[in-house]
Structure formats: structure tokens, C-alpha cells
XYZ file of N, CA and C in Angstrom:
486
model
N 1.076 -0.937 0.136
C -0.030 0.114 0.092
C 0.966 1.467 0.050
N 0.606 2.057 -0.292
C 1.023 3.884 -0.553
C 1.196 3.959 0.861
N 2.007 5.427 1.142
C 2.169 5.913 1.667
C 1.041 6.432 2.548
N -0.125 6.879 1.371
C -0.927 7.706 2.183
C -2.088 6.528 2.313
N -2.140 5.354 1.938
C -2.663 4.288 2.673
C -2.330 3.987 4.031
N -1.063 3.739 4.205
C -0.851 3.631 5.038
C -0.645 4.429 6.271
N -1.181 5.603 6.055
C -1.177 6.876 7.039
C -2.866 7.027 6.714
N -3.634 6.400 6.702
C -4.915 6.192 6.575
C -5.302 5.260 7.942
N -4.662 3.862 7.294
C -5.037 3.096 8.187
C -4.524 2.651 9.540
N -2.953 4.233 9.526
C -2.557 3.394 11.033
C -2.980 4.524 11.954
N -3.146 6.046 11.239
C -3.515 7.154 11.539
C -2.181 7.747 12.236
N -1.189 7.812 11.243
C 0.049 8.498 11.614
C 0.620 8.922 9.976
N 0.018 10.347 10.252
C 0.750 11.022 8.580
C 2.016 10.825 7.714
N 1.872 11.484 6.750
C 3.009 10.476 6.046
C 4.253 11.339 6.472
N 4.001 12.448 7.035
C 5.507 13.205 7.373
C 5.876 12.258 8.502
N 5.497 11.805 9.600
C 5.849 11.162 10.761
C 6.171 10.415 9.766
N 5.518 9.193 9.642
C 5.885 7.823 8.508
C 7.380 8.064 8.341
N 7.697 8.927 7.172
C 9.278 9.010 7.520
C 9.847 9.681 7.976
N 9.378 9.838 9.468
C 10.551 10.366 10.579
C 10.684 8.997 11.228
N 9.658 8.172 10.991
C 9.790 7.058 11.945
C 10.732 6.088 11.463
N 10.066 6.064 9.599
C 11.802 5.303 8.829
C 12.749 5.748 9.288
N 12.438 7.183 9.348
C 14.232 7.980 9.357
C 15.040 7.678 10.629
N 14.204 7.452 12.123
C 15.059 7.494 12.941
C 14.565 5.701 13.391
N 14.547 4.680 12.366
C 14.753 3.795 12.733
C 13.464 2.771 13.244
N 12.107 3.370 13.498
C 11.421 2.401 14.256
C 10.677 1.436 13.195
N 10.946 2.137 12.124
C 9.631 1.698 11.243
C 11.342 0.927 10.621
N 11.264 0.091 9.240
C 12.611 -0.399 8.159
C 11.628 0.223 7.089
N 12.927 1.144 6.480
C 12.237 1.791 4.571
C 11.741 0.892 4.245
N 10.476 1.411 3.438
C 9.569 1.049 2.986
C 10.812 0.360 1.494
N 9.633 -0.864 0.909
C 10.662 -1.438 -0.162
C 9.867 0.304 -1.291
N 10.306 0.674 -2.197
C 9.647 1.133 -3.188
C 9.613 0.868 -4.617
N 8.739 1.163 -5.400
C 7.832 1.563 -6.574
C 9.615 1.546 -7.751
N 9.212 0.950 -8.752
C 9.954 1.811 -9.673
C 9.609 2.812 -10.600
N 9.046 3.402 -9.917
C 9.025 4.884 -10.426
C 9.511 5.641 -8.670
N 9.419 5.199 -7.477
C 9.863 5.227 -6.675
C 9.369 5.140 -5.388
N 7.986 5.396 -5.219
C 7.150 5.741 -4.439
C 7.322 4.243 -3.522
N 7.112 4.386 -2.106
C 7.207 3.613 -1.334
C 5.807 2.878 -0.805
N 5.731 1.753 -0.627
C 5.355 1.165 -0.416
C 5.060 0.061 1.119
N 3.773 -0.334 1.780
C 3.739 -0.548 2.542
C 3.570 -1.357 3.133
N 3.247 -2.886 3.784
C 2.710 -4.107 4.296
C 1.673 -3.641 5.731
N 0.884 -4.341 5.488
C 0.178 -4.457 6.424
C 1.174 -4.367 7.955
N 2.188 -5.472 7.968
C 2.637 -5.470 9.571
C 3.431 -3.916 9.577
N 3.821 -2.970 8.568
C 4.013 -1.391 9.334
C 3.019 -0.786 9.614
N 2.276 -1.779 9.083
C 1.085 -0.515 9.496
C 0.513 -1.163 11.024
N 1.029 -1.731 11.651
C 0.365 -2.182 12.892
C 1.881 -1.951 13.419
N 2.580 -1.316 12.706
C 3.830 -1.193 13.793
C 3.503 0.641 14.211
N 3.198 1.401 13.073
C 2.713 2.336 12.886
C 1.789 2.193 14.008
N 0.947 1.675 14.554
C -0.322 1.689 15.341
C 0.295 1.871 16.263
N 1.494 0.656 16.559
C 1.726 0.657 18.268
C 2.550 1.682 18.085
N 3.628 2.420 17.596
C 4.252 3.694 17.587
C 3.276 4.952 17.714
N 2.192 5.253 17.555
C 1.209 5.903 17.100
C 0.555 5.365 18.854
N 0.258 4.688 19.410
C -0.135 4.496 20.496
C 0.530 4.555 22.208
N 2.100 4.141 21.367
C 2.915 4.540 22.618
C 3.673 6.077 22.380
N 3.053 6.552 21.758
C 3.648 8.078 21.636
C 2.395 9.113 22.242
N 1.630 7.839 22.273
C 0.294 8.827 22.884
C 0.623 8.418 24.329
N 0.781 8.326 25.034
C 1.111 7.689 26.406
C 2.412 8.194 26.654
N 3.362 8.917 25.668
C 3.919 9.627 26.163
C 5.537 9.585 26.436
N 5.689 7.906 25.812
C 6.839 7.239 25.932
C 7.898 8.036 24.300
N 9.507 8.085 24.838
C 10.219 8.790 23.776
C 10.663 8.433 22.897
N 10.769 8.274 22.348
C 11.436 7.718 20.239
C 11.968 6.160 20.803
N 13.191 6.631 21.708
C 13.993 5.232 22.326
C 13.454 4.882 23.055
N 12.775 4.605 23.793
C 11.592 4.024 24.985
C 10.897 3.106 23.932
N 10.594 3.858 22.471
C 9.288 2.858 22.149
C 10.314 2.196 21.043
N 11.990 2.314 20.638
C 12.718 1.316 19.990
C 12.633 0.030 20.848
N 12.927 0.669 22.467
C 12.839 -0.661 23.003
C 11.703 -1.616 23.157
N 10.632 -0.750 23.026
C 9.530 -1.558 23.289
C 9.034 -2.233 22.364
N 9.030 -1.957 20.931
C 9.117 -2.531 19.485
C 9.977 -3.645 20.069
N 11.449 -3.957 20.550
C 12.405 -5.339 20.423
C 11.675 -5.905 21.194
N 11.319 -5.740 22.479
C 10.303 -6.816 23.295
C 9.161 -6.943 22.534
N 8.363 -5.994 21.844
C 7.685 -6.331 21.521
C 7.398 -7.728 20.194
N 8.637 -7.498 19.246
C 8.771 -8.471 18.138
C 9.774 -9.702 19.146
N 10.134 -9.827 20.118
C 10.934 -11.457 21.005
C 9.496 -12.070 21.773
N 8.946 -12.928 21.155
C 7.959 -13.329 21.626
C 8.487 -14.540 22.976
N 9.805 -14.824 23.033
C 10.499 -15.357 24.240
C 10.714 -13.997 25.672
N 10.512 -12.444 25.465
C 10.667 -11.513 25.971
C 9.828 -11.813 27.996
N 10.488 -11.601 29.059
C 9.931 -11.753 30.239
C 9.243 -10.416 30.049
N 7.933 -10.802 30.540
C 7.088 -9.675 30.451
C 7.167 -8.401 31.847
N 8.450 -9.035 32.594
C 8.856 -8.191 33.593
C 9.746 -6.537 33.439
N 10.512 -7.213 31.588
C 11.340 -5.833 31.281
C 10.244 -5.221 30.795
N 8.962 -5.688 30.218
C 7.881 -4.627 29.657
C 7.361 -3.697 30.777
N 6.727 -4.613 32.082
C 6.554 -3.952 33.141
C 7.791 -2.944 33.167
N 8.859 -3.189 33.809
C 10.014 -1.866 34.620
C 9.866 -0.796 33.344
N 10.051 -1.238 32.378
C 10.082 0.008 31.296
C 8.519 0.750 31.759
N 7.541 0.428 32.112
C 6.526 1.065 31.853
C 6.537 1.980 32.713
N 7.088 0.958 34.330
C 6.922 2.033 35.328
C 8.103 2.756 35.418
N 8.930 2.406 34.934
C 9.690 3.754 35.057
C 9.046 4.978 33.969
N 8.509 4.404 33.468
C 7.764 5.844 32.682
C 7.011 6.102 33.431
N 6.136 5.761 34.401
C 4.766 6.350 35.300
C 5.529 7.251 36.024
N 6.971 6.830 36.657
C 7.294 7.945 37.630
C 7.936 8.793 36.780
N 8.248 8.424 35.899
C 8.794 10.048 34.988
C 7.978 11.092 35.100
N 6.338 10.316 34.663
C 5.142 11.437 34.294
C 4.903 11.296 35.500
N 4.850 11.228 36.811
C 4.253 11.317 38.193
C 5.778 12.893 38.387
N 6.943 12.514 37.936
C 7.656 13.664 38.637
C 7.339 15.094 37.609
N 7.119 14.490 36.127
C 6.399 16.029 35.331
C 5.386 16.664 35.738
N 4.275 16.034 36.417
C 2.767 16.220 36.702
C 3.338 16.930 37.848
N 4.418 16.874 38.745
C 4.776 17.305 40.450
C 4.948 18.807 39.737
N 6.698 18.937 38.408
C 6.805 19.613 38.383
C 5.317 21.098 37.295
N 4.655 20.164 36.680
C 3.514 21.291 36.265
C 2.680 21.860 37.717
N 2.252 21.062 38.250
C 1.521 21.359 39.874
C 2.207 22.525 40.451
N 3.470 22.622 40.405
C 4.297 23.360 41.369
C 4.180 24.827 40.605
N 4.344 24.934 39.226
C 4.150 25.631 37.596
C 3.220 26.194 38.474
N 1.754 25.518 37.555
C 0.688 26.411 38.275
C 0.109 27.202 39.676
N 0.571 26.627 40.272
C 0.811 26.509 42.048
C 1.767 28.335 42.021
N 2.686 28.418 41.211
C 3.556 29.690 41.241
C 3.077 30.654 40.454
N 2.644 30.113 39.552
C 1.197 31.221 38.537
C 0.738 31.709 38.971
N -0.484 30.999 39.290
C -1.608 31.731 40.679
C -1.389 32.065 40.870
N -0.317 32.217 42.419
C 0.110 32.699 42.793
C 0.047 34.093 42.504
N 1.456 34.356 41.423
C 1.802 35.770 40.638
C 0.264 36.319 39.777
N -0.482 35.170 39.647
C -1.564 36.330 39.040
C -2.600 36.432 40.006
N -2.633 35.983 40.556
C -3.384 36.889 42.567
C -3.075 37.970 43.093
N -1.628 38.431 43.039
C -1.099 39.207 43.505
C -1.023 40.462 42.177
N -1.312 40.066 41.273
C -1.996 41.170 39.426
C -2.974 41.752 40.480
N -3.270 42.914 40.148
C -4.462 43.825 40.205
C -4.957 43.545 38.434
N -4.651 43.604 37.803
C -4.930 43.680 36.407
C -5.483 44.795 35.800
N -5.118 46.549 36.238
C -5.531 47.776 35.988
C -4.602 47.642 34.454
N -5.391 49.622 35.090
C -4.288 50.504 34.131
C -2.920 50.586 34.671
N -2.878 49.612 35.710
C -1.056 50.446 36.319
C -0.570 50.143 35.557
N 0.799 50.361 35.888
C 1.931 50.101 35.004
C 2.932 47.984 35.987
N 2.106 48.760 37.678
C 3.558 47.669 38.365
C 2.382 46.644 38.362
N 3.016 45.670 38.148
C 2.813 43.998 37.774
C 3.747 42.724 38.767
N 2.924 42.284 39.292
C 3.624 41.232 40.155
C 3.518 40.171 39.299
N 3.412 39.821 37.955
C 3.465 38.738 37.157
C 4.865 38.859 36.444
N 5.196 39.701 36.173
C 6.563 40.934 35.014
C 8.085 40.602 36.508
N 7.033 40.933 37.477
C 8.294 40.825 38.468
C 8.806 39.744 39.032
N 7.671 38.436 39.045
C 7.971 37.566 39.328
C 8.789 36.820 38.202
N 8.657 36.783 36.711
C 9.325 36.154 35.752
C 10.654 36.977 36.008
N 11.147 37.466 36.579
C 12.629 38.254 36.883
C 13.398 38.006 37.594
N 12.176 37.108 38.757
C 13.067 36.651 39.881
C 12.997 35.561 40.004
N 14.787 34.876 40.478
C 15.033 33.808 40.521
C 13.759 32.833 41.638
N 13.743 33.110 43.096
C 12.863 32.934 43.066
C 11.511 32.493 42.763
N 10.939 32.785 41.670
C 10.204 32.386 40.945
C 10.907 30.869 40.245
N 11.807 31.129 39.714
C 12.282 29.408 39.029
C 13.114 28.464 40.160
N 13.187 29.158 41.251
C 13.334 28.152 42.457
C 12.343 27.323 42.604
N 11.348 28.357 42.677
C 9.723 27.883 43.159
C 9.506 26.779 42.264
N 9.254 26.180 41.229
C 9.068 25.254 40.456
C 10.698 24.027 39.915
N 11.579 24.070 40.718
C 12.646 23.923 40.174
C 13.055 23.487 39.412
N 13.326 25.087 38.745
C 14.647 24.936 37.934
C 15.529 26.011 38.057
N 16.032 26.230 39.276
C 17.323 26.827 39.183
C 18.191 26.225 40.017
N 19.004 26.781 39.872
C 20.551 26.127 40.925
C 20.840 26.838 42.017
N 20.493 27.984 42.228
C 20.443 28.969 42.974
C 19.400 28.831 44.523
N 20.623 28.956 45.815
C 19.492 28.321 46.772
C 18.704 28.649 46.821
N 17.595 28.511 47.928
C 16.348 28.299 47.778
C 16.421 29.546 48.988
N 15.064 30.756 47.861
C 14.809 32.138 48.997
C 16.316 33.589 48.514
N 16.887 33.125 47.151
C 18.059 33.829 47.589
C 17.845 34.482 45.291
N 17.602 36.322 46.101
C 16.762 36.763 45.046
C 18.094 37.160 44.345
N 17.787 37.392 43.199
C 18.634 38.249 41.996
C 17.814 38.419 41.037
N 17.336 39.322 41.182
C 16.076 40.120 40.266
C 17.054 40.746 39.342
N 16.509 40.193 37.932
C 17.100 41.367 36.587
C 17.154 43.221 36.330
N 17.778 43.318 36.190
C 17.250 45.324 36.009
C 16.010 45.514 35.800
N 15.274 46.672 35.830
C 14.254 46.638 35.831
C 13.951 47.554 33.955
N 12.929 47.112 33.138
C 13.092 47.868 31.951
C 13.407 49.672 31.972
N 13.137 50.634 33.113
C 13.922 52.013 33.395
C 15.301 51.992 33.465
N 15.972 50.815 34.295
C 17.684 51.093 34.709
C 18.101 50.434 33.216
N 17.379 48.899 32.658
C 18.285 48.407 31.384
C 18.091 49.579 30.249
N 17.382 50.697 29.913
C 16.955 51.584 29.117
C 18.223 53.140 29.313
N 18.176 53.248 30.949
C 18.954 54.405 31.123
C 20.434 53.939 30.999
N 20.745 52.456 31.953
C 22.463 52.295 30.973
C 22.654 51.335 29.657
N 21.825 51.497 28.711
C 22.205 51.234 27.696
C 23.380 51.740 26.669
N 24.111 50.863 26.546
C 25.644 50.905 25.233
C 26.515 51.418 27.274
N 26.169 51.152 27.989
C 27.261 51.333 28.844
C 27.791 49.644 29.998
N 27.592 48.897 28.856
C 27.271 47.200 29.310
C 29.049 47.376 29.228
N 29.718 46.024 30.472
C 30.756 45.553 30.269
C 31.475 45.304 29.104
């Protein structure tokens, strides 16, 4: 079948099919004399597998490992389970990080009056290392404040950089 048919049968776009070939999740398709790619039903099954794994957030490398396990009839299911459990742990860590980000942003939004005044705690928070520390993305000690210069200071000191 053509790439268009493989795409519609698998739910994977032609562009992504080409990408999965380039990163070797899918073996390169055979080519017709005219150079068109031809895919088998087995290729479509692999594409569906990859799509489902991507929808669950598995990385390309993890999917490559899962495909290897899927193809190995002698695989111990503990290997598959271990990979899935490691992915769950990573998702939980990401979820905690997203909750911290949301909490910090909600705090900043609550502090902002949202009126005609130029003062904005949201912008102040974005220029403050405490915000980065609150979401775990900064290496500065917790509570250390290193605010960036204000726009007025930057304008007044333009051209005076060291």
C-alpha cells in the first residue's frame, strides 16, 4: 500500500511515517520502480503501535525498546512492566513539576491587580530567581533573590555594558 493508505490505516501522518523510518522505528519501505514507497500490513501494525506509545508519552528510544520487546516472543513480561513503571515514575515527576508551576503562576496572577497601572507582580515574578526556584528549575539556593534589572534601568544604562 502507498504511504497515503498506510497513513490513513494507521492514523499516522505521511510526514511522521517518513520520520519514523529516518529514526529506524520502521524499516525503510520498499520502493516501486517509480520510487513510491510501499508498506505492508505489518508496517501498519508497527505504526499503530508507535502511535499508541507516543500517545502515552513514550520517547523514541523507549518505543524502540518496546518494539524490540514486542517482537521478541521469548521476552519476560517483567522487562515490559519495568519500562512502563519507569515511565509512570517520570510522568509523576513531570506532573509534580507542572503542579508547582501552576501554583507559582496562580500566586502571581492573584497578586496582579490587572488594571491600568504599570506595576505587575507577574512580570516582577518572571524576573526573579525565586520564581524559578519555586518550580525547581534554578540552581540558586532557595530564597536567594537576584532580580533582573528593570526595563527603566536597562534603558538608562543602554550602551554602558561592560
